[in-house]
Amino acid sequence: MSDTDTLRSTWLSRVAEAPDAAALEEVRLAALGKKGEISALMKELGRMTPEERQTRGAALNRLRDEIDASLRARKLALDDAALDARLAAEWLDVTLPGRPRPAGSIHPVSQVMDEVTAIFADMGFSVAEGPQVESDWYNFDALNIPPEHPARQEHDTFFMHRAAGDDRPPHVLRTHTSPVQIRAMEAMGAPLRIICPGRVYRMDMDQTHTPMFHQVEGLAIGRDISMANLKWTLEEFCRAFFEVDEVELRFRASHFPFTEPSAEVDIRCDWSGGQLKIGQGESWLEILGSGMVHPKVLAAGGIDPAEWQGFAFGMGIDRLAMLKYGIPDLRAFFESDLRWLRHYGFAAGDVPSVSGGLSR
């Protein structure tokens, strides 16, 4: 056996035995690198006679080509084996169902607003909307709220800043959605049946109040509308919203500048066991204010109070959500406590702390 045959056998064996790509690269450098054995033999051709160089050179070229082909084949085999191992380790069954991702849900206040809107829609009320920055006239004057009323003081209401020399009428962040009633009367006239849900703003903050909250107000105007119609409307709403067959409402004489007569409305309830139950028990819970629309308010809206009359009511949507879902602290809606925001699944309070006497 010639020395070329010996080299061929040796290097082809080393190539075949290389266990991985790194070992194979070491074999390539040892054989065909600049300092490799085959490369060193090729350098010796320059010291040979032409006849020897022709014979020896051809044999070494064939050997180099064979080793190079063997290296390429071995590298391909190792790459295929590595890919097979990776596929086996990272195997994924695409027929399996996808992993579920947590989905967002509707905020309880938004859900209650939708529920309230749907209930009143069944009774023929449409939805009216208006700006959240209102003029002093729409927010106060048109609603028969006199200049000396506390709501018109800066400690109770957010007034918009006016630069020196700006003589435009004062503007406020609306303190109720009642201005929408005036705008609706101006735009649509009578008869009229609307609700006005939306954000409102007042300068107070405690466990059951926030500077920004949500109200829904209702207005119905006709020729023969009375307090009896108001009572029926509110009873039907409470039955549908609290999902009970029987409710009992108590109307207490009160005073609001925009209604006459005016009444606070309480609902019969039971607090035993730390849970609120509507329609039973011996307790009463204030839920809203109401009354017959004051003639001055009708006139401000462009409706003749000698020909038309109507009722109005207002309630806090946040408060309704608290009562329906047993949440004791209104601030839970606004302080990013996700425990309270799992719609239909958030943990209810152990002992609701809201009871009678709240204004919204």
XYZ file of C-alpha atoms in Angstrom:
360
model
C 0.000 0.000 0.000
C 1.384 3.417 -1.021
C 1.729 6.297 1.416
C -1.128 8.086 -0.423
C -3.415 5.126 0.234
C -2.381 5.152 3.873
C -3.180 8.872 4.186
C -6.511 8.352 2.459
C -7.480 5.576 4.862
C -6.361 7.546 7.898
C -8.094 10.818 7.079
C -11.305 9.291 5.761
C -11.551 7.284 8.996
C -11.037 10.411 11.101
C -13.684 12.230 9.100
C -16.177 9.395 9.546
C -15.493 9.217 13.299
C -15.929 12.968 13.958
C -18.833 13.103 16.484
C -19.914 16.700 15.868
C -19.310 19.811 13.800
C -16.550 21.101 16.092
C -14.578 17.848 15.887
C -15.061 17.760 12.116
C -13.632 21.247 11.795
C -10.549 20.149 13.720
C -10.093 17.257 11.275
C -10.404 19.623 8.294
C -7.782 21.980 9.670
C -5.421 19.098 10.493
C -5.705 17.720 6.952
C -6.390 20.618 4.595
C -5.643 23.748 6.634
C -2.641 25.936 5.869
C -0.607 23.930 8.341
C -2.384 20.635 7.680
C -0.671 17.427 6.654
C -1.941 17.341 3.048
C -1.115 21.010 2.587
C 2.424 20.383 3.857
C 2.888 17.559 1.336
C 1.687 19.811 -1.472
C 4.393 22.319 -0.567
C 7.081 19.669 -1.059
C 6.214 19.321 -4.769
C 8.405 22.301 -5.568
C 11.550 20.364 -4.609
C 10.731 17.401 -6.920
C 11.709 16.786 -10.513
C 9.043 17.486 -13.136
C 8.353 13.781 -13.605
C 7.996 13.178 -9.850
C 5.891 16.321 -9.445
C 3.507 15.223 -12.166
C 2.906 11.838 -10.579
C 2.976 12.933 -6.938
C 0.930 16.107 -7.540
C -1.895 14.242 -9.279
C -2.112 11.728 -6.442
C -2.151 14.448 -3.756
C -4.830 16.464 -5.636
C -7.048 13.385 -5.832
C -6.481 12.742 -2.120
C -7.320 16.354 -1.223
C -10.503 16.237 -3.284
C -11.588 12.954 -1.694
C -10.980 14.260 1.831
C -12.822 17.498 1.022
C -15.820 15.584 -0.392
C -15.837 13.344 2.657
C -15.764 16.394 4.947
C -18.733 17.954 3.126
C -20.747 14.741 3.271
C -19.992 14.262 6.954
C -20.940 17.870 7.734
C -24.262 17.430 5.939
C -24.939 14.225 7.876
C -24.108 15.914 11.190
C -26.354 18.893 10.333
C -29.221 16.551 9.503
C -28.726 14.661 12.749
C -28.669 17.916 14.762
C -31.867 19.089 13.067
C -33.568 15.774 13.778
C -32.548 16.010 17.440
C -33.813 19.588 17.682
C -37.111 18.693 16.054
C -37.515 15.800 18.450
C -36.792 18.046 21.446
C -38.919 20.969 20.227
C -41.721 18.922 18.766
C -45.035 20.731 18.635
C -48.371 19.109 18.015
C -50.153 21.692 15.853
C -53.409 19.802 16.273
C -53.593 20.727 19.974
C -55.937 23.610 20.871
C -54.280 26.964 21.433
C -53.408 28.130 24.925
C -56.127 30.478 26.207
C -55.132 34.078 26.865
C -56.810 36.241 29.484
C -59.413 38.407 27.785
C -60.448 41.886 28.782
C -63.923 42.444 30.175
C -66.392 45.282 30.391
C -65.907 47.583 33.381
C -68.743 47.159 35.917
C -69.733 50.823 35.543
C -69.923 50.483 31.746
C -71.931 47.286 32.129
C -74.409 48.953 34.471
C -74.713 51.925 32.119
C -75.575 49.538 29.279
C -78.095 47.698 31.473
C -79.788 50.943 32.542
C -79.959 52.162 28.948
C -81.502 48.889 27.765
C -84.141 48.877 30.522
C -85.280 52.432 29.833
C -85.192 51.801 26.085
C -87.825 49.103 26.635
C -89.983 51.789 28.248
C -89.628 54.124 25.282
C -86.789 56.369 26.484
C -84.108 57.412 23.999
C -80.554 58.421 24.935
C -79.489 62.081 24.818
C -75.923 63.328 25.240
C -74.257 66.683 25.771
C -70.858 68.323 26.436
C -68.994 67.717 29.667
C -67.776 71.335 29.748
C -70.927 73.406 30.126
C -71.774 77.063 30.321
C -72.836 78.498 33.646
C -76.302 79.071 32.160
C -76.983 75.471 31.095
C -75.523 73.980 34.263
C -77.206 76.349 36.743
C -79.439 79.182 35.523
C -81.599 77.130 33.153
C -82.158 74.620 35.966
C -83.475 77.251 38.392
C -80.326 77.125 40.535
C -79.912 80.663 41.964
C -76.569 82.501 42.193
C -76.419 82.039 45.978
C -76.702 78.234 45.712
C -73.640 76.418 47.194
C -73.136 74.447 43.962
C -72.174 77.706 42.266
C -69.214 78.201 44.594
C -65.718 77.124 43.574
C -65.389 74.846 46.614
C -68.175 72.652 45.189
C -67.728 72.964 41.412
C -64.814 72.875 38.957
C -64.841 76.252 37.179
C -62.792 76.653 34.000
C -59.891 79.101 34.218
C -60.369 82.533 32.685
C -57.455 84.784 31.805
C -57.508 88.423 32.852
C -59.757 90.390 30.526
C -61.652 87.312 29.280
C -65.292 88.359 29.586
C -66.887 85.184 28.237
C -69.591 83.589 30.427
C -68.249 81.193 33.071
C -67.875 77.527 32.105
C -67.753 74.533 34.427
C -67.233 70.799 34.354
C -70.873 69.795 34.499
C -72.007 68.847 37.996
C -74.914 66.709 36.717
C -76.319 65.579 33.378
C -79.355 67.865 33.790
C -77.978 70.373 31.238
C -78.548 67.667 28.633
C -82.259 67.842 29.471
C -82.327 71.571 28.627
C -80.495 70.978 25.356
C -82.859 68.129 24.454
C -85.932 70.288 25.154
C -84.489 73.054 22.982
C -83.712 70.643 20.139
C -86.737 68.318 20.226
C -89.509 70.146 22.048
C -92.442 68.235 23.546
C -93.558 65.519 23.980
C -90.238 64.085 25.069
C -88.917 60.963 26.772
C -85.128 60.712 27.255
C -82.401 59.498 29.601
C -79.061 61.290 29.914
C -76.187 59.030 31.050
C -72.645 60.327 31.361
C -69.726 61.594 33.428
C -70.160 64.421 35.899
C -67.755 66.255 38.212
C -67.910 67.591 41.772
C -65.220 68.612 44.227
C -65.660 65.864 46.805
C -63.773 62.677 47.581
C -64.444 60.008 50.196
C -65.358 56.332 50.431
C -68.585 56.767 48.470
C -67.788 59.860 46.368
C -65.183 60.656 43.726
C -64.500 63.926 41.870
C -65.609 62.238 38.655
C -68.541 59.837 38.662
C -71.424 58.761 36.429
C -75.078 59.721 36.479
C -78.167 58.862 34.520
C -81.066 61.275 34.531
C -84.481 60.768 33.017
C -87.005 63.233 31.623
C -90.526 62.631 30.384
C -92.748 65.471 29.148
C -96.374 65.196 28.064
C -99.760 66.820 28.561
C -101.028 64.537 31.334
C -97.861 63.168 32.971
C -98.039 62.944 36.773
C -96.203 61.624 39.816
C -98.087 58.357 39.303
C -96.279 57.890 35.978
C -92.978 58.638 37.709
C -93.674 56.049 40.424
C -94.575 53.344 37.874
C -91.477 54.074 35.788
C -89.106 53.818 38.746
C -90.745 50.657 40.085
C -90.451 48.949 36.697
C -86.829 50.007 36.434
C -85.934 48.661 39.889
C -87.631 45.315 39.208
C -85.672 44.882 35.979
C -82.323 46.180 37.239
C -82.204 44.330 40.578
C -83.878 41.272 39.014
C -86.604 40.902 41.621
C -90.332 40.343 41.194
C -91.483 42.801 43.846
C -90.092 46.146 44.944
C -91.451 48.750 47.335
C -90.457 52.376 46.920
C -90.907 55.157 49.450
C -91.193 58.747 48.243
C -90.047 61.347 50.786
C -90.751 65.032 50.280
C -87.563 66.923 49.512
C -86.342 69.986 47.640
C -84.484 70.316 44.347
C -84.361 73.634 42.506
C -85.332 72.026 39.203
C -88.400 70.034 40.354
C -91.600 70.920 42.222
C -92.804 68.887 44.018
C -89.579 66.976 44.697
C -89.035 63.592 46.309
C -86.169 61.430 47.499
C -86.828 57.800 46.637
C -85.953 54.925 48.995
C -86.207 51.234 48.266
C -87.114 48.528 50.793
C -84.166 46.235 51.471
C -82.587 43.822 53.908
C -78.959 43.915 55.182
C -79.003 40.721 57.253
C -76.134 38.320 56.711
C -73.920 41.071 55.370
C -75.633 41.056 51.971
C -78.016 43.522 50.430
C -81.368 42.058 49.356
C -83.742 44.298 47.458
C -87.520 44.049 47.886
C -87.590 42.542 51.364
C -86.684 43.309 54.949
C -87.337 46.277 57.218
C -84.627 48.697 56.042
C -84.814 51.490 53.501
C -82.060 52.621 51.140
C -82.023 55.947 49.310
C -81.333 55.396 45.623
C -82.297 58.556 43.715
C -83.935 61.968 43.586
C -86.977 62.849 41.511
C -89.938 65.152 41.030
C -92.129 67.031 38.612
C -90.172 69.383 36.352
C -90.271 72.957 37.613
C -92.180 75.329 35.286
C -89.134 77.622 35.097
C -87.034 74.702 33.797
C -89.611 73.915 31.115
C -89.638 77.555 30.067
C -85.820 77.641 29.938
C -85.966 74.700 27.544
C -88.425 76.499 25.281
C -91.524 74.523 26.366
C -94.719 76.217 27.519
C -95.366 75.096 31.148
C -99.036 76.055 30.783
C -99.466 73.362 28.148
C -96.911 70.706 29.097
C -95.672 69.049 32.277
C -93.312 66.232 33.073
C -91.230 64.326 35.582
C -87.477 63.976 36.030
C -85.209 61.748 38.075
C -81.496 61.201 38.589
C -79.344 58.461 40.061
C -75.664 57.565 40.315
C -74.571 54.753 38.007
C -71.512 54.007 40.158
C -73.778 53.674 43.184
C -76.092 51.316 41.316
C -73.077 49.152 40.449
C -71.993 49.120 44.096
C -75.451 48.043 45.251
C -75.930 45.363 42.614
C -72.510 43.778 43.047
C -71.935 44.373 46.782
C -68.927 46.699 46.469
C -68.421 48.724 49.658
C -65.995 51.370 48.366
C -66.612 53.486 45.275
C -62.874 54.142 44.931
C -62.367 50.511 43.924
C -63.617 51.476 40.453
C -60.933 54.088 39.912
C -57.750 52.959 41.679
C -56.721 50.114 39.338
C -57.541 47.376 41.825
C -58.106 44.517 39.397
C -59.767 42.435 42.092
C -62.808 44.659 41.640
C -62.735 44.675 37.863
C -63.406 41.031 37.089
C -66.793 41.514 35.521
C -69.319 39.084 37.001
C -66.405 37.496 38.846
C -64.788 40.132 41.051
C -64.927 39.494 44.796
C -67.855 41.195 46.490
C -67.377 43.061 49.748
C -68.041 41.180 52.948
C -70.192 43.863 54.541
C -71.430 46.667 52.275
C -70.930 49.996 54.013
C -73.233 52.098 51.839
C -76.612 52.684 53.379
C -79.216 55.408 53.432
C -78.350 59.079 53.165
C -76.129 59.055 50.059
C -76.928 61.596 47.392
C -75.710 59.469 44.505
